[in-house]
């Protein structure tokens, strides 16, 4: 029964993003989108969200109580520049200084994301990342941030999940501007990669010692029918389009899309001191689903990608596949050879016992990567707080802390938070295989792997 020990320098923490928790981010494109009927499940609107903008001190004190050593958060561009690229809002500047100071005073290391899905409405109106010439506005913002906060922020995540941004906003149509055009999606993805590459060099030129990286979301693609050659091929193709193109660009600077789009940019190559991995899900591919997504011929039923049969589903409609986390770490290690942080990993469920098992199973995979000599430096659970889960609204409960939206956003720390805190405090956990499997069997019998 070995003790799975994590190194002293390994950072345990949690992740969040501005729009999902702060509340009243009225100047971004998501806010506008949420006002359109039918966009968000149950007609939810982010509104006050978890009111973290006003309650960040209390929330960070909770992080401290829960033993977190690092916290990933995003700075909301539309708070700094609500009306135009040049009119700075000094209140936002002060606010995020206070946020950083509070974290530092508690001894919690901030990881700051400069773009987590939300853009100011004025930027959206000029075409957002559809237009290459607009990238300069994002870069001005990054320069401003690095200049203003560079002495307080050592770890910068440039852009969160460019593949999700491009595909959900421009193919699947669940994120604003809900266009359905695959060529535009590729253009946006390419512009996001360029924006990331340029942002990296801007931050490094101002603060050479800082650590800067992109955050990628890598689903594991598997064939829907195990023995099917055509499903395997589709899974490979989906993986290349969704994951492979980005990793290749980071490695070589080459952006290579299907249908002949090709560009090479040296500033994208080697534009990471570390790579952030967001890992959640395994997707099952078959030609029918892939074609439906690509051509937009049908309203894509993402559920079809997310399950094979009777597995237990989370509130996001996902199945749990912990081994995929190790696979993704191994892939990133081999492809990029960079230090890695698991910048997000979490489960949406009301069943807090399931959350404990989820955390344990995934940390086991992180530990396996460490055992194999991979350079994994941290794990951030998504999320510390229940939050606004984009087009799913408030229904999915990812938080280590429950937020009672109907009762003045009252916080209640869940048991899983204390379970995670104990792992952090002990710097690991005992791997009691028998006990683990017994409890797993009771909870999701099909998932023992
Ligand atoms: O809530 C999101 C987050 O904004 C980006 N990564 C995935 C999370 C869970 O879906």
XYZ file of C-alpha atoms and ligand atoms in Angstrom:
459
model
C 0.000 0.000 0.000
C 2.403 2.747 -1.151
C 2.064 6.375 -0.238
C 1.807 8.461 -3.394
C 3.926 11.447 -2.499
C 3.975 14.659 -4.501
C 7.170 16.715 -4.604
C 7.542 19.719 -2.317
C 7.599 22.177 -5.226
C 4.376 20.716 -6.723
C 1.545 23.270 -6.474
C -1.969 22.221 -5.492
C -4.784 24.666 -6.039
C -7.920 25.511 -7.967
C -8.996 27.466 -11.028
C -11.719 29.932 -11.869
C -12.487 32.587 -14.464
C -13.746 36.139 -14.102
C -17.039 35.975 -15.934
C -18.024 32.712 -14.319
C -17.724 33.956 -10.744
C -17.366 37.724 -10.461
C -20.836 38.890 -11.473
C -21.960 41.960 -13.384
C -19.486 41.743 -16.227
C -21.880 43.804 -18.284
C -19.440 44.964 -20.961
C -18.437 41.675 -22.550
C -19.916 39.678 -25.407
C -21.180 36.912 -23.127
C -23.338 39.311 -21.169
C -24.960 40.484 -24.402
C -25.394 36.885 -25.576
C -27.061 35.828 -22.329
C -29.786 38.420 -22.839
C -30.884 36.675 -26.080
C -33.713 34.203 -25.434
C -32.821 30.531 -25.781
C -29.075 30.898 -25.579
C -28.517 29.589 -22.049
C -30.046 26.543 -20.418
C -33.070 27.335 -18.244
C -32.846 30.956 -19.397
C -30.051 31.585 -16.885
C -27.988 34.773 -17.041
C -24.631 35.239 -15.352
C -26.012 38.233 -13.405
C -24.301 38.354 -10.031
C -22.724 34.931 -10.674
C -21.100 33.984 -7.342
C -20.603 37.676 -6.494
C -16.906 36.948 -6.210
C -16.091 40.504 -7.299
C -17.270 41.673 -3.892
C -16.498 38.534 -1.899
C -13.014 37.695 -3.146
C -11.494 38.194 0.320
C -13.840 35.664 1.862
C -13.273 33.278 -1.067
C -9.506 33.522 -0.814
C -9.677 33.002 2.948
C -11.570 29.798 2.127
C -8.801 28.792 -0.283
C -6.334 29.239 2.544
C -8.463 27.171 4.908
C -8.651 24.497 2.191
C -4.825 24.509 2.049
C -4.559 25.701 -1.553
C -1.094 26.832 -2.546
C -1.927 28.426 -5.898
C -4.984 29.867 -7.590
C -5.665 30.411 -11.262
C -7.990 33.297 -12.099
C -8.595 35.492 -15.124
C -8.499 39.265 -15.498
C -11.588 40.555 -17.220
C -10.551 42.639 -20.228
C -13.957 44.355 -20.424
C -13.609 45.655 -16.864
C -10.360 47.408 -17.721
C -11.509 48.768 -21.078
C -15.316 48.701 -20.954
C -16.193 51.144 -23.715
C -13.178 51.392 -26.009
C -9.572 50.214 -26.360
C -8.248 53.441 -24.887
C -10.547 54.375 -21.976
C -9.093 52.664 -18.944
C -11.294 52.080 -15.913
C -9.121 52.851 -12.856
C -11.465 50.993 -10.516
C -10.666 47.731 -12.291
C -6.950 48.431 -12.020
C -7.269 48.911 -8.266
C -9.531 45.921 -7.879
C -7.124 43.439 -9.438
C -4.228 44.913 -7.431
C -6.266 44.166 -4.318
C -7.023 40.676 -5.598
C -3.329 39.929 -6.134
C -2.303 41.511 -2.843
C -4.867 39.430 -0.978
C -3.585 36.215 -2.550
C 0.035 37.124 -1.831
C -0.733 38.016 1.765
C -2.249 34.580 2.206
C 0.763 32.929 0.594
C -1.251 31.728 -2.423
C 0.527 31.925 -5.790
C -1.590 33.594 -8.485
C -1.727 32.221 -12.033
C -3.350 34.884 -14.206
C -5.164 34.118 -17.465
C -5.376 37.100 -19.803
C -8.246 35.771 -21.942
C -10.785 33.236 -20.724
C -13.548 33.204 -23.379
C -14.774 36.766 -22.761
C -13.932 39.791 -24.886
C -15.224 43.356 -24.571
C -18.355 44.012 -26.585
C -16.571 46.753 -28.601
C -13.978 44.172 -29.625
C -16.695 41.655 -30.527
C -18.418 44.307 -32.635
C -15.291 44.869 -34.704
C -15.198 41.114 -35.427
C -13.162 39.879 -32.449
C -10.550 37.315 -33.395
C -12.127 36.775 -36.809
C -9.983 39.669 -38.050
C -6.237 39.375 -37.825
C -5.777 43.134 -37.551
C -7.824 43.114 -34.314
C -5.196 41.055 -32.508
C -3.316 44.266 -31.753
C -6.030 45.315 -29.305
C -5.586 42.135 -27.307
C -1.831 42.642 -27.362
C -2.212 46.200 -26.085
C -4.225 44.785 -23.223
C -1.568 42.158 -22.484
C 1.170 44.813 -22.558
C -0.862 46.896 -20.161
C -1.316 43.933 -17.794
C 2.333 42.926 -17.866
C 3.377 46.489 -17.232
C 0.896 47.083 -14.417
C 0.997 43.714 -12.648
C 4.254 42.108 -13.797
C 5.880 42.502 -10.408
C 2.995 40.717 -8.700
C 2.360 37.951 -11.233
C 4.987 35.349 -11.976
C 2.776 32.842 -13.855
C 0.816 33.992 -16.878
C -1.611 31.873 -18.867
C -2.186 33.691 -22.127
C -5.329 32.244 -23.695
C -7.671 29.626 -22.309
C -8.615 26.725 -24.586
C -8.347 28.234 -28.089
C -9.892 25.112 -29.626
C -13.000 25.351 -27.451
C -13.334 29.066 -28.150
C -13.071 28.583 -31.921
C -15.275 25.493 -32.163
C -18.039 26.428 -29.723
C -18.337 29.985 -31.063
C -17.886 29.213 -34.764
C -18.918 25.595 -35.420
C -21.174 24.322 -32.679
C -22.764 27.687 -32.093
C -23.142 27.473 -28.315
C -20.865 30.424 -27.548
C -21.137 33.940 -28.959
C -21.246 34.947 -31.756
C -22.822 31.524 -32.440
C -21.805 31.481 -36.069
C -21.600 28.158 -37.826
C -18.801 28.367 -40.312
C -15.867 26.037 -40.249
C -13.573 28.312 -42.280
C -14.134 31.156 -39.836
C -13.444 28.748 -36.983
C -10.041 27.913 -38.451
C -9.283 31.578 -39.026
C -10.165 32.363 -35.414
C -8.053 29.485 -34.140
C -5.132 30.643 -36.218
C -5.522 34.216 -34.925
C -5.721 32.995 -31.339
C -2.469 31.092 -31.793
C -0.834 34.168 -33.256
C -2.211 36.259 -30.407
C -0.786 33.784 -27.925
C 2.653 33.754 -29.587
C 2.869 37.544 -29.655
C 1.546 37.856 -26.092
C 4.215 35.465 -24.883
C 6.994 37.619 -26.306
C 5.482 40.827 -24.968
C 5.281 39.512 -21.410
C 8.763 38.004 -21.590
C 10.271 41.197 -22.953
C 8.893 43.134 -19.978
C 9.483 40.426 -17.370
C 12.039 37.894 -18.562
C 11.836 35.829 -15.382
C 8.076 35.324 -15.613
C 6.636 31.979 -16.680
C 4.194 32.164 -19.567
C 2.151 29.457 -21.250
C -0.913 28.613 -23.298
C -3.725 26.585 -21.745
C -4.941 23.757 -23.956
C -8.033 21.633 -23.526
C -7.337 18.142 -24.826
C -10.224 15.730 -25.011
C -9.234 12.108 -25.619
C -10.850 10.881 -28.827
C -11.792 7.203 -29.038
C -13.672 5.186 -31.669
C -17.383 4.844 -30.886
C -17.353 1.169 -31.950
C -14.193 -0.395 -30.576
C -13.330 -2.701 -33.492
C -14.376 -0.314 -36.233
C -11.606 0.830 -38.535
C -13.619 3.741 -39.843
C -14.444 4.958 -36.304
C -10.777 4.714 -35.385
C -9.866 6.762 -38.399
C -12.502 9.347 -37.535
C -11.214 9.529 -33.967
C -7.709 10.188 -35.289
C -8.951 12.824 -37.653
C -10.999 14.534 -34.946
C -7.995 14.432 -32.660
C -5.784 16.016 -35.282
C -8.250 18.803 -36.060
C -9.102 19.506 -32.435
C -5.819 18.861 -30.636
C -3.036 18.037 -33.064
C -3.032 21.251 -35.075
C -2.479 23.363 -31.960
C 0.287 21.184 -30.571
C 2.038 21.127 -33.940
C 1.836 24.910 -34.138
C 3.369 25.251 -30.678
C 6.136 22.857 -31.581
C 7.023 24.038 -35.078
C 5.249 27.358 -35.666
C 3.313 25.717 -38.526
C -0.443 26.192 -38.601
C -1.787 23.587 -40.949
C -5.547 23.234 -41.403
C -7.435 20.890 -43.706
C -8.258 22.291 -47.156
C -4.874 23.795 -47.728
C -4.614 26.596 -45.145
C -0.968 26.858 -44.168
C 1.095 29.470 -42.325
C 4.381 29.359 -40.493
C 5.333 31.756 -37.707
C 8.523 31.483 -35.742
C 7.045 33.570 -32.935
C 4.591 30.739 -32.186
C 7.304 28.139 -32.071
C 8.804 27.918 -28.582
C 6.279 30.387 -27.193
C 5.748 28.567 -23.904
C 7.718 28.244 -20.694
C 5.113 25.731 -19.577
C 1.981 24.252 -20.992
C -1.335 24.300 -19.130
C -3.539 21.258 -19.595
C -7.273 21.337 -19.001
C -8.493 17.770 -18.929
C -12.079 16.609 -18.577
C -13.429 14.223 -21.120
C -13.192 11.377 -23.576
C -15.141 11.818 -26.819
C -16.367 8.947 -28.933
C -16.121 9.477 -32.673
C -17.885 8.011 -35.664
C -18.130 9.409 -39.200
C -21.785 10.312 -38.727
C -21.061 12.558 -35.756
C -17.958 14.059 -37.292
C -19.661 14.912 -40.561
C -22.636 16.377 -38.739
C -20.320 18.643 -36.773
C -18.143 19.674 -39.657
C -20.908 20.385 -42.142
C -23.364 21.602 -39.614
C -25.957 19.659 -41.495
C -27.666 18.686 -38.265
C -27.877 20.324 -34.902
C -24.885 18.561 -33.461
C -25.790 16.262 -30.648
C -22.660 16.512 -28.545
C -24.087 13.869 -26.261
C -23.429 11.389 -29.020
C -19.732 12.139 -28.729
C -19.668 11.889 -24.998
C -20.843 8.381 -24.262
C -20.885 4.867 -25.524
C -23.622 3.327 -23.453
C -24.686 3.144 -19.884
C -21.894 5.019 -18.114
C -22.792 7.431 -15.387
C -22.911 10.996 -16.680
C -21.841 14.143 -14.906
C -24.058 17.230 -14.990
C -22.132 18.306 -18.098
C -23.152 15.070 -19.805
C -19.618 13.692 -19.652
C -18.318 10.306 -18.583
C -15.318 10.062 -16.297
C -12.120 8.693 -17.807
C -9.220 9.371 -15.472
C -6.656 7.456 -17.495
C -7.034 10.060 -20.207
C -5.274 12.567 -17.970
C -2.121 10.472 -17.956
C -2.402 9.967 -21.723
C -2.610 13.710 -22.306
C 0.325 14.451 -20.009
C 2.384 11.836 -21.805
C 1.452 13.276 -25.164
C 2.341 16.819 -24.147
C 5.572 15.647 -22.580
C 6.610 13.818 -25.748
C 5.513 16.515 -28.136
C 6.621 19.652 -26.319
C 8.915 18.500 -23.515
C 7.832 21.431 -21.345
C 6.981 21.735 -17.667
C 3.276 21.025 -17.321
C 0.516 22.235 -15.021
C -2.906 20.639 -14.935
C -4.589 24.020 -15.046
C -8.112 22.540 -14.875
C -9.672 19.221 -13.981
C -13.015 18.845 -12.284
C -16.440 17.272 -12.179
C -19.927 18.754 -12.227
C -22.002 16.777 -9.780
C -24.223 17.141 -6.728
C -22.710 13.880 -5.475
C -19.795 15.034 -3.407
C -18.570 11.470 -2.760
C -18.162 11.112 -6.508
C -16.110 14.329 -6.543
C -13.741 12.860 -3.941
C -13.238 9.749 -6.008
C -12.789 11.872 -9.121
C -10.027 13.918 -7.489
C -8.267 10.882 -6.153
C -8.424 9.001 -9.450
C -7.070 11.935 -11.410
C -4.322 12.700 -8.932
C -3.324 9.059 -9.185
C -2.784 9.631 -12.917
C -0.775 12.784 -12.280
C 1.360 10.841 -9.865
C 1.897 8.140 -12.460
C 3.207 10.798 -14.835
C 5.603 11.977 -12.115
C 6.733 8.392 -11.504
C 7.558 8.135 -15.205
C 9.750 11.188 -14.934
C 7.438 13.752 -16.507
C 7.757 17.331 -15.354
C 4.294 18.013 -13.901
C 4.406 20.963 -11.538
C 0.876 21.520 -10.355
C -2.760 20.508 -10.246
C -5.659 22.977 -10.201
C -9.110 21.613 -9.457
C -11.922 23.268 -11.457
C -13.344 25.005 -9.617
C -13.130 26.356 -6.102
C -16.643 27.813 -6.417
C -19.829 26.724 -8.135
C -20.110 29.040 -11.088
C -21.782 30.109 -14.319
C -21.016 27.275 -16.729
C -21.515 29.195 -19.997
C -24.386 27.808 -22.103
C -25.181 25.262 -19.354
C -26.020 28.126 -16.982
C -25.854 27.543 -13.232
C -26.987 23.931 -13.164
C -23.602 22.143 -13.216
C -21.982 22.165 -9.791
C -18.215 21.989 -10.174
C -17.327 23.711 -6.927
C -15.386 22.609 -3.895
C -17.565 25.273 -2.334
C -21.318 25.229 -2.801
C -22.898 28.551 -3.747
C -26.533 28.978 -2.762
C -27.686 31.371 -5.485
C -31.146 31.715 -4.001
C -29.773 32.654 -0.611
C -27.484 35.625 -1.176
C -24.763 33.388 -2.682
C -24.114 31.815 0.688
C -20.998 29.647 0.620
C -20.759 26.171 2.133
C -17.510 24.304 1.893
C -18.148 20.792 0.639
C -16.614 17.666 2.180
C -14.626 17.048 -1.000
C -12.782 20.310 -0.312
C -11.593 18.920 3.038
C -10.729 15.639 1.375
C -8.577 17.530 -1.155
C -7.139 19.688 1.649
C -5.952 16.591 3.458
C -4.185 15.353 0.333
C -2.517 18.732 -0.019
C -1.493 18.819 3.614
C -0.077 15.304 3.545
C 1.425 15.975 0.094
C -0.157 12.817 -1.225
C -2.318 9.878 -0.272
C -2.169 6.185 0.458
C -2.986 4.064 -2.475
C -5.177 1.420 -0.995
C -6.201 -0.348 -4.182
C -8.691 -2.688 -2.541
C -10.571 -0.051 -0.624
C -10.473 2.255 -3.608
C -11.936 -0.344 -5.972
C -14.621 -1.351 -3.514
C -15.858 2.177 -3.146
C -15.617 2.785 -6.870
C -17.657 -0.300 -7.589
C -20.495 0.937 -5.443
C -20.545 4.271 -7.159
C -19.988 3.549 -10.829
C -19.564 -0.148 -11.546
C -18.862 0.281 -15.275
C -15.971 2.587 -14.668
C -13.414 0.357 -13.002
C -10.433 0.461 -15.282
O -16.077 26.062 -16.992
C -15.205 25.659 -17.986
C -14.051 26.624 -18.103
O -14.476 27.923 -18.366
C -13.125 26.195 -19.222
N -12.766 24.818 -19.088
C -13.798 23.852 -18.870
C -14.642 24.283 -17.695
C -15.735 23.235 -17.401
O -16.518 23.045 -18.521
